[in-house]
Short mmCIF file of C-alpha atoms and ligand atoms in Angstrom, two decimals:
data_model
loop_
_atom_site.label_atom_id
_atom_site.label_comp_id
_atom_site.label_asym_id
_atom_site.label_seq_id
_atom_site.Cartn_x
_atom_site.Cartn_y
_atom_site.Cartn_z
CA UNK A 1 -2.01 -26.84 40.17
CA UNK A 2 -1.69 -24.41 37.28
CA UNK A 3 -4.27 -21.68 35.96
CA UNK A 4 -5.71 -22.80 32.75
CA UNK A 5 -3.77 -20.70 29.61
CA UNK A 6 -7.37 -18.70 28.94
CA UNK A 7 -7.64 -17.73 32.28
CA UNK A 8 -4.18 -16.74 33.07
CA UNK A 9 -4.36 -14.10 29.74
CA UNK A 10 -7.59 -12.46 30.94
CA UNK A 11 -5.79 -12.27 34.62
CA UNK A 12 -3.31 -10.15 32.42
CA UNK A 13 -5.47 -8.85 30.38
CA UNK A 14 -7.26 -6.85 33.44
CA UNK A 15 -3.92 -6.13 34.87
CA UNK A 16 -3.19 -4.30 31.93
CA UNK A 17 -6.31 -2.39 31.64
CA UNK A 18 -5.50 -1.26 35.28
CA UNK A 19 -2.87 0.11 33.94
CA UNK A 20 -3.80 1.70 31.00
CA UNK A 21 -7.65 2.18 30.91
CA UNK A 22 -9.55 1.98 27.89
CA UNK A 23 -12.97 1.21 26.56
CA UNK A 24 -13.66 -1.52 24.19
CA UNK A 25 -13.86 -0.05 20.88
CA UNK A 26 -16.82 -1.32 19.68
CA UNK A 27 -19.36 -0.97 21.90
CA UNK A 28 -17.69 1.12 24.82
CA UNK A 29 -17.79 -1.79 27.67
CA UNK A 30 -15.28 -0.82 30.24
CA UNK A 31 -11.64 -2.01 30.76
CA UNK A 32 -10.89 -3.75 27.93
CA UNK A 33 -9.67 -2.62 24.22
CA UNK A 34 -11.97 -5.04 22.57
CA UNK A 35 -14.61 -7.23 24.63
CA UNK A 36 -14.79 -10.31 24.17
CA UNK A 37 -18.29 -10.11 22.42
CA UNK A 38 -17.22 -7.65 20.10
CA UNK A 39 -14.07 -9.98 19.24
CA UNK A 40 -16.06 -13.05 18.16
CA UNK A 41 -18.27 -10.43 15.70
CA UNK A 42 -14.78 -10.07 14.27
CA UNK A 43 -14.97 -13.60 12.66
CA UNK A 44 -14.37 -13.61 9.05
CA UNK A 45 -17.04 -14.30 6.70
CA UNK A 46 -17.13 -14.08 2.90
CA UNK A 47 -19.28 -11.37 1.46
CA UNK A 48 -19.13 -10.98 -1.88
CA UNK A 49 -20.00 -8.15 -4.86
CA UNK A 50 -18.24 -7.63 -7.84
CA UNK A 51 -17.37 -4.22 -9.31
CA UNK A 52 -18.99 -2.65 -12.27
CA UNK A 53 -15.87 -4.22 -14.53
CA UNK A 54 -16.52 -7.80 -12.87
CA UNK A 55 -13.03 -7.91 -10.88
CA UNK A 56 -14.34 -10.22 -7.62
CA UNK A 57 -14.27 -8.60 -4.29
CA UNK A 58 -14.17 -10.56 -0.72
CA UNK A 59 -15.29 -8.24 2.42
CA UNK A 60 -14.27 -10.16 5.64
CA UNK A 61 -17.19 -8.20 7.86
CA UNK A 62 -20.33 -6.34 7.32
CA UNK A 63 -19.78 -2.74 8.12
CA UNK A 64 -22.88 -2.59 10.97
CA UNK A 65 -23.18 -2.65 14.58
CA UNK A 66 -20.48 -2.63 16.63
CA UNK A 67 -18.14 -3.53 13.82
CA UNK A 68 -18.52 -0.59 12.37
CA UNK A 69 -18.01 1.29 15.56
CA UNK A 70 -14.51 -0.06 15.95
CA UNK A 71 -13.36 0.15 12.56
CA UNK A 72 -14.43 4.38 12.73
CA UNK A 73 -12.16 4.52 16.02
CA UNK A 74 -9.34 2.57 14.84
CA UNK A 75 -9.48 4.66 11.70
CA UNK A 76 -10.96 8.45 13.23
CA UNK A 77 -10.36 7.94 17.07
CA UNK A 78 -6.60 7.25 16.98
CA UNK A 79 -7.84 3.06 18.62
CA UNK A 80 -4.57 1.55 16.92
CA UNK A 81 -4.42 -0.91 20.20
CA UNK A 82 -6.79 -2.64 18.07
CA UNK A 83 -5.21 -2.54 14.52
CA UNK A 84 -4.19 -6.44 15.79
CA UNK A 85 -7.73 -7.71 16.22
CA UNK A 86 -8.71 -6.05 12.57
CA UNK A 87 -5.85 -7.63 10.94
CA UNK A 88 -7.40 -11.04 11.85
CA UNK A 89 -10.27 -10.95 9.70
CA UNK A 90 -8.53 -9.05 6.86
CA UNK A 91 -5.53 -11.42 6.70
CA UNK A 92 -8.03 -14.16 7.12
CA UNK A 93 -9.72 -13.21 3.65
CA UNK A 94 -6.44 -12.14 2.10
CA UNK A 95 -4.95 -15.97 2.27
CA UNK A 96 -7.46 -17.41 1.53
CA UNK A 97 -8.26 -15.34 -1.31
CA UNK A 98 -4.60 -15.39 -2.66
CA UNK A 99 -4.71 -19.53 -2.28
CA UNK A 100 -7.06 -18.91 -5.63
CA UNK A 101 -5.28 -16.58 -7.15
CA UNK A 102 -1.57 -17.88 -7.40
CA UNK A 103 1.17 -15.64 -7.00
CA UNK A 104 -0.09 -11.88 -6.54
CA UNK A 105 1.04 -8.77 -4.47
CA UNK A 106 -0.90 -6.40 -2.68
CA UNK A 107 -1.40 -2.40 -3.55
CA UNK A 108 -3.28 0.12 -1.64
CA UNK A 109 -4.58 3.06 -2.15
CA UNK A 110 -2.19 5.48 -1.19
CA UNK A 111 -3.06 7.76 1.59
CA UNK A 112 -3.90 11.87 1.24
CA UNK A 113 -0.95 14.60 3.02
CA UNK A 114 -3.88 15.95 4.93
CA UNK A 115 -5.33 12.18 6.25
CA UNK A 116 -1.71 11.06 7.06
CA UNK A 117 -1.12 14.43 9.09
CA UNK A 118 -4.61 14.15 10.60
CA UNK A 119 -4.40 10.44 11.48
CA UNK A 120 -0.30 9.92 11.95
CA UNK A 121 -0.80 6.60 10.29
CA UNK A 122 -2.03 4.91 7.42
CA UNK A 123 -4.74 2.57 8.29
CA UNK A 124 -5.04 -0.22 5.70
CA UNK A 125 -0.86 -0.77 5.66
CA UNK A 126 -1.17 -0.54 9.54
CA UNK A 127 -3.82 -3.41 9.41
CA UNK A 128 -1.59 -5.10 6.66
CA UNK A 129 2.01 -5.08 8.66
CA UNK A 130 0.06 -6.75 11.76
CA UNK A 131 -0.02 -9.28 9.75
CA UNK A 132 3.39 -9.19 8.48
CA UNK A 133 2.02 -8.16 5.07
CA UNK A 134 3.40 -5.49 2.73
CA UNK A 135 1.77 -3.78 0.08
CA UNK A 136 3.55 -2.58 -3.33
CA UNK A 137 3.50 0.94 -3.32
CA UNK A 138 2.89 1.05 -7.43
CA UNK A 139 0.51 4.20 -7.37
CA UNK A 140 0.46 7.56 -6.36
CA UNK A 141 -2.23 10.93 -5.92
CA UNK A 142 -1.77 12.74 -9.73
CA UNK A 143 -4.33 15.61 -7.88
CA UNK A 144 -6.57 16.14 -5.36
CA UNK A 145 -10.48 15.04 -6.11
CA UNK A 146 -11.34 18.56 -5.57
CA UNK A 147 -12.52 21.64 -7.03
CA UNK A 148 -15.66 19.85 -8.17
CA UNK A 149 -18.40 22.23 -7.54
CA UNK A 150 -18.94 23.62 -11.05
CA UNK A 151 -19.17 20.50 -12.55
CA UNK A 152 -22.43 18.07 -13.47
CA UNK A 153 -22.98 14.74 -12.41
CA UNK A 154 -21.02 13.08 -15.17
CA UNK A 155 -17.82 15.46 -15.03
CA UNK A 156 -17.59 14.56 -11.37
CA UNK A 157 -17.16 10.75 -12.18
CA UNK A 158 -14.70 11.46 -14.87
CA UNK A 159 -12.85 14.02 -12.31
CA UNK A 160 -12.80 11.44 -9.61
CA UNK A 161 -10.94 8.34 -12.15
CA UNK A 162 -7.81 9.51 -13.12
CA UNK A 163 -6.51 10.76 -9.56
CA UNK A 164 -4.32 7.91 -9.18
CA UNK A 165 -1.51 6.75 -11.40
CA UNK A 166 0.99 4.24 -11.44
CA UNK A 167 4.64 4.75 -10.66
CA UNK A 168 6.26 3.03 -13.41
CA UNK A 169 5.16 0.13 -15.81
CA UNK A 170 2.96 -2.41 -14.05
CA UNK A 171 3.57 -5.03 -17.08
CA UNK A 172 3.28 -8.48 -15.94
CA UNK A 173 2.49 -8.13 -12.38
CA UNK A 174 -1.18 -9.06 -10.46
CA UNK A 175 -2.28 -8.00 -7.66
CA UNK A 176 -5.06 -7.86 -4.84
CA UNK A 177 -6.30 -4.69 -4.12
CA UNK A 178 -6.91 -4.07 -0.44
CA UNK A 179 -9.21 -1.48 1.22
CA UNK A 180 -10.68 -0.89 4.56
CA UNK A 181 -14.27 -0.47 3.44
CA UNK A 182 -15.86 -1.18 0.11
CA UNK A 183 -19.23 1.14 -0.02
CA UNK A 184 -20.09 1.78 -3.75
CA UNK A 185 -16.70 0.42 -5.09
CA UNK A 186 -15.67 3.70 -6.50
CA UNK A 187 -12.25 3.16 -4.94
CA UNK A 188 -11.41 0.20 -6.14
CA UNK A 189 -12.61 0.71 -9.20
CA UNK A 190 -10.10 3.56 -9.34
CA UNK A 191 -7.40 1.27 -8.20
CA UNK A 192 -8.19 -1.14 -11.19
CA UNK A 193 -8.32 1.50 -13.89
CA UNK A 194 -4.38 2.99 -12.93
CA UNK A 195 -3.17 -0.43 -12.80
CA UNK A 196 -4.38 -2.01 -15.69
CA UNK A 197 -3.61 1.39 -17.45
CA UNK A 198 -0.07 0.78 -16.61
CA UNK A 199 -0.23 -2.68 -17.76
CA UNK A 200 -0.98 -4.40 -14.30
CA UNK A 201 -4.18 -6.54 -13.39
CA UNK A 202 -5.79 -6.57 -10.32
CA UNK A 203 -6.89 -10.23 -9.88
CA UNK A 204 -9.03 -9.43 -7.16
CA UNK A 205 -10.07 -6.71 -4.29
CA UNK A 206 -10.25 -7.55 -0.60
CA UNK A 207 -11.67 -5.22 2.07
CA UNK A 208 -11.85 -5.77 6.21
CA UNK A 209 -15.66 -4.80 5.64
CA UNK A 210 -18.12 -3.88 3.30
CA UNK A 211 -21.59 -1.82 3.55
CA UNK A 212 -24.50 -3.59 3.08
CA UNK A 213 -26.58 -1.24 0.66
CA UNK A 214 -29.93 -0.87 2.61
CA UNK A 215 -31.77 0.04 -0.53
CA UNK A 216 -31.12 -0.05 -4.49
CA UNK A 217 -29.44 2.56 -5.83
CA UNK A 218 -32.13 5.18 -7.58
CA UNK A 219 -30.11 5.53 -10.89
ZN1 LIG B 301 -17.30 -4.62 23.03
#
């Protein structure tokens, strides 16, 4: 008689966190990188909200709860052991999204000197190459968001667009713009002003999760 598949991978599942003990990164249950509870709130929905300029966005989770808990250690807390289980849900949205859109690539936003020597890896393309995906690395930082403290409301939003730019012509090419976490879509929105500026179009933005806005916006 043979274990069943499912129970044979917990069996070395535990043996592993004998091993190497950890705590599942979402809501801290012991032994296990990611519990099985917290796993199935890692199924992929479809939550949708367009930016300002209309470009469609698909968020695979709701940033609440214990999802939000792993995503902050996988991102803050060094928890790559579970850059696999996030790369479901993303990857899940990405397809899926892509089967619309025809033939597209993928850009990111390119990470800060001082996050990559913080973190010593770049989340989104971490999440992205679990999946054997790859983005185009079309844009870079023209400057640091900074220096922003003697400015009024509206020079801040001009100072913030404009600190990416394309590397070279974009002409002709789409893509899906892909993000960890969409909050007020300032990001992205960034992303789609460089590359269309450069001749691109973004087709679309995708992001693991997205933050439910818990009241309207006062302005
Ligand atoms: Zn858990």
């Amino acid at each position: 008689m043979r274990a069943s598949l499912p129970a044979l991978r917990e069996a070395v599942l535990d043996a592993v966190a004998v091993l190497l003990p950890v705590d599942c990164a979402g809501c801290g249950a012991a032994d296990r990188a990611l519990c099985s509870g917290c796993r199935r709130a890692l199924a992929a929905g479809d939550h949708r909200h367009p930016l300002a300029d209309g470009t469609p966005v698909h968020s695979a989770l709701l940033y609440e709860a214990q999802v939000r808990t792993a995503i902050l250690a996988f991102k803050e807390l060094g928890r790559t052991d579970i850059a696999r289980a996030l790369s479901v849900p993303l990857a899940h949205t990405l397809h899926r999204v892509a089967a619309r859109t025809g033939p597209v690539e993928l850009v990111v936003v390119p990470t800060t000197r001082a996050a990559w020597r913080r973190r010593g890896y770049d989340p989104v393309p971490l999440l992205l190459a679990q999946a054997r995906l790859h983005p185009a690395r079309v844009l870079r930082r023209v400057r640091a968001t900074g220096t922003q403290k003697a400015l009024g409301t509206e020079a801040r939003s001009a100072n913030r667009a404009g600190s990416l730019a394309a590397r070279g012509s974009l002409m002709g090419r789409r893509f899906i713009a892909v993000d960890d976490v969409m909050t007020t879509g300032a990001t992205l929105d960034e992303v789609v002003r460089a590359v269309t500026e450069a001749g691109g179009e973004v087709v679309a933005g995708v992001t693991l999760a997205y933050t439910p806005r818990l009241f309207a916006p006062s302005s």
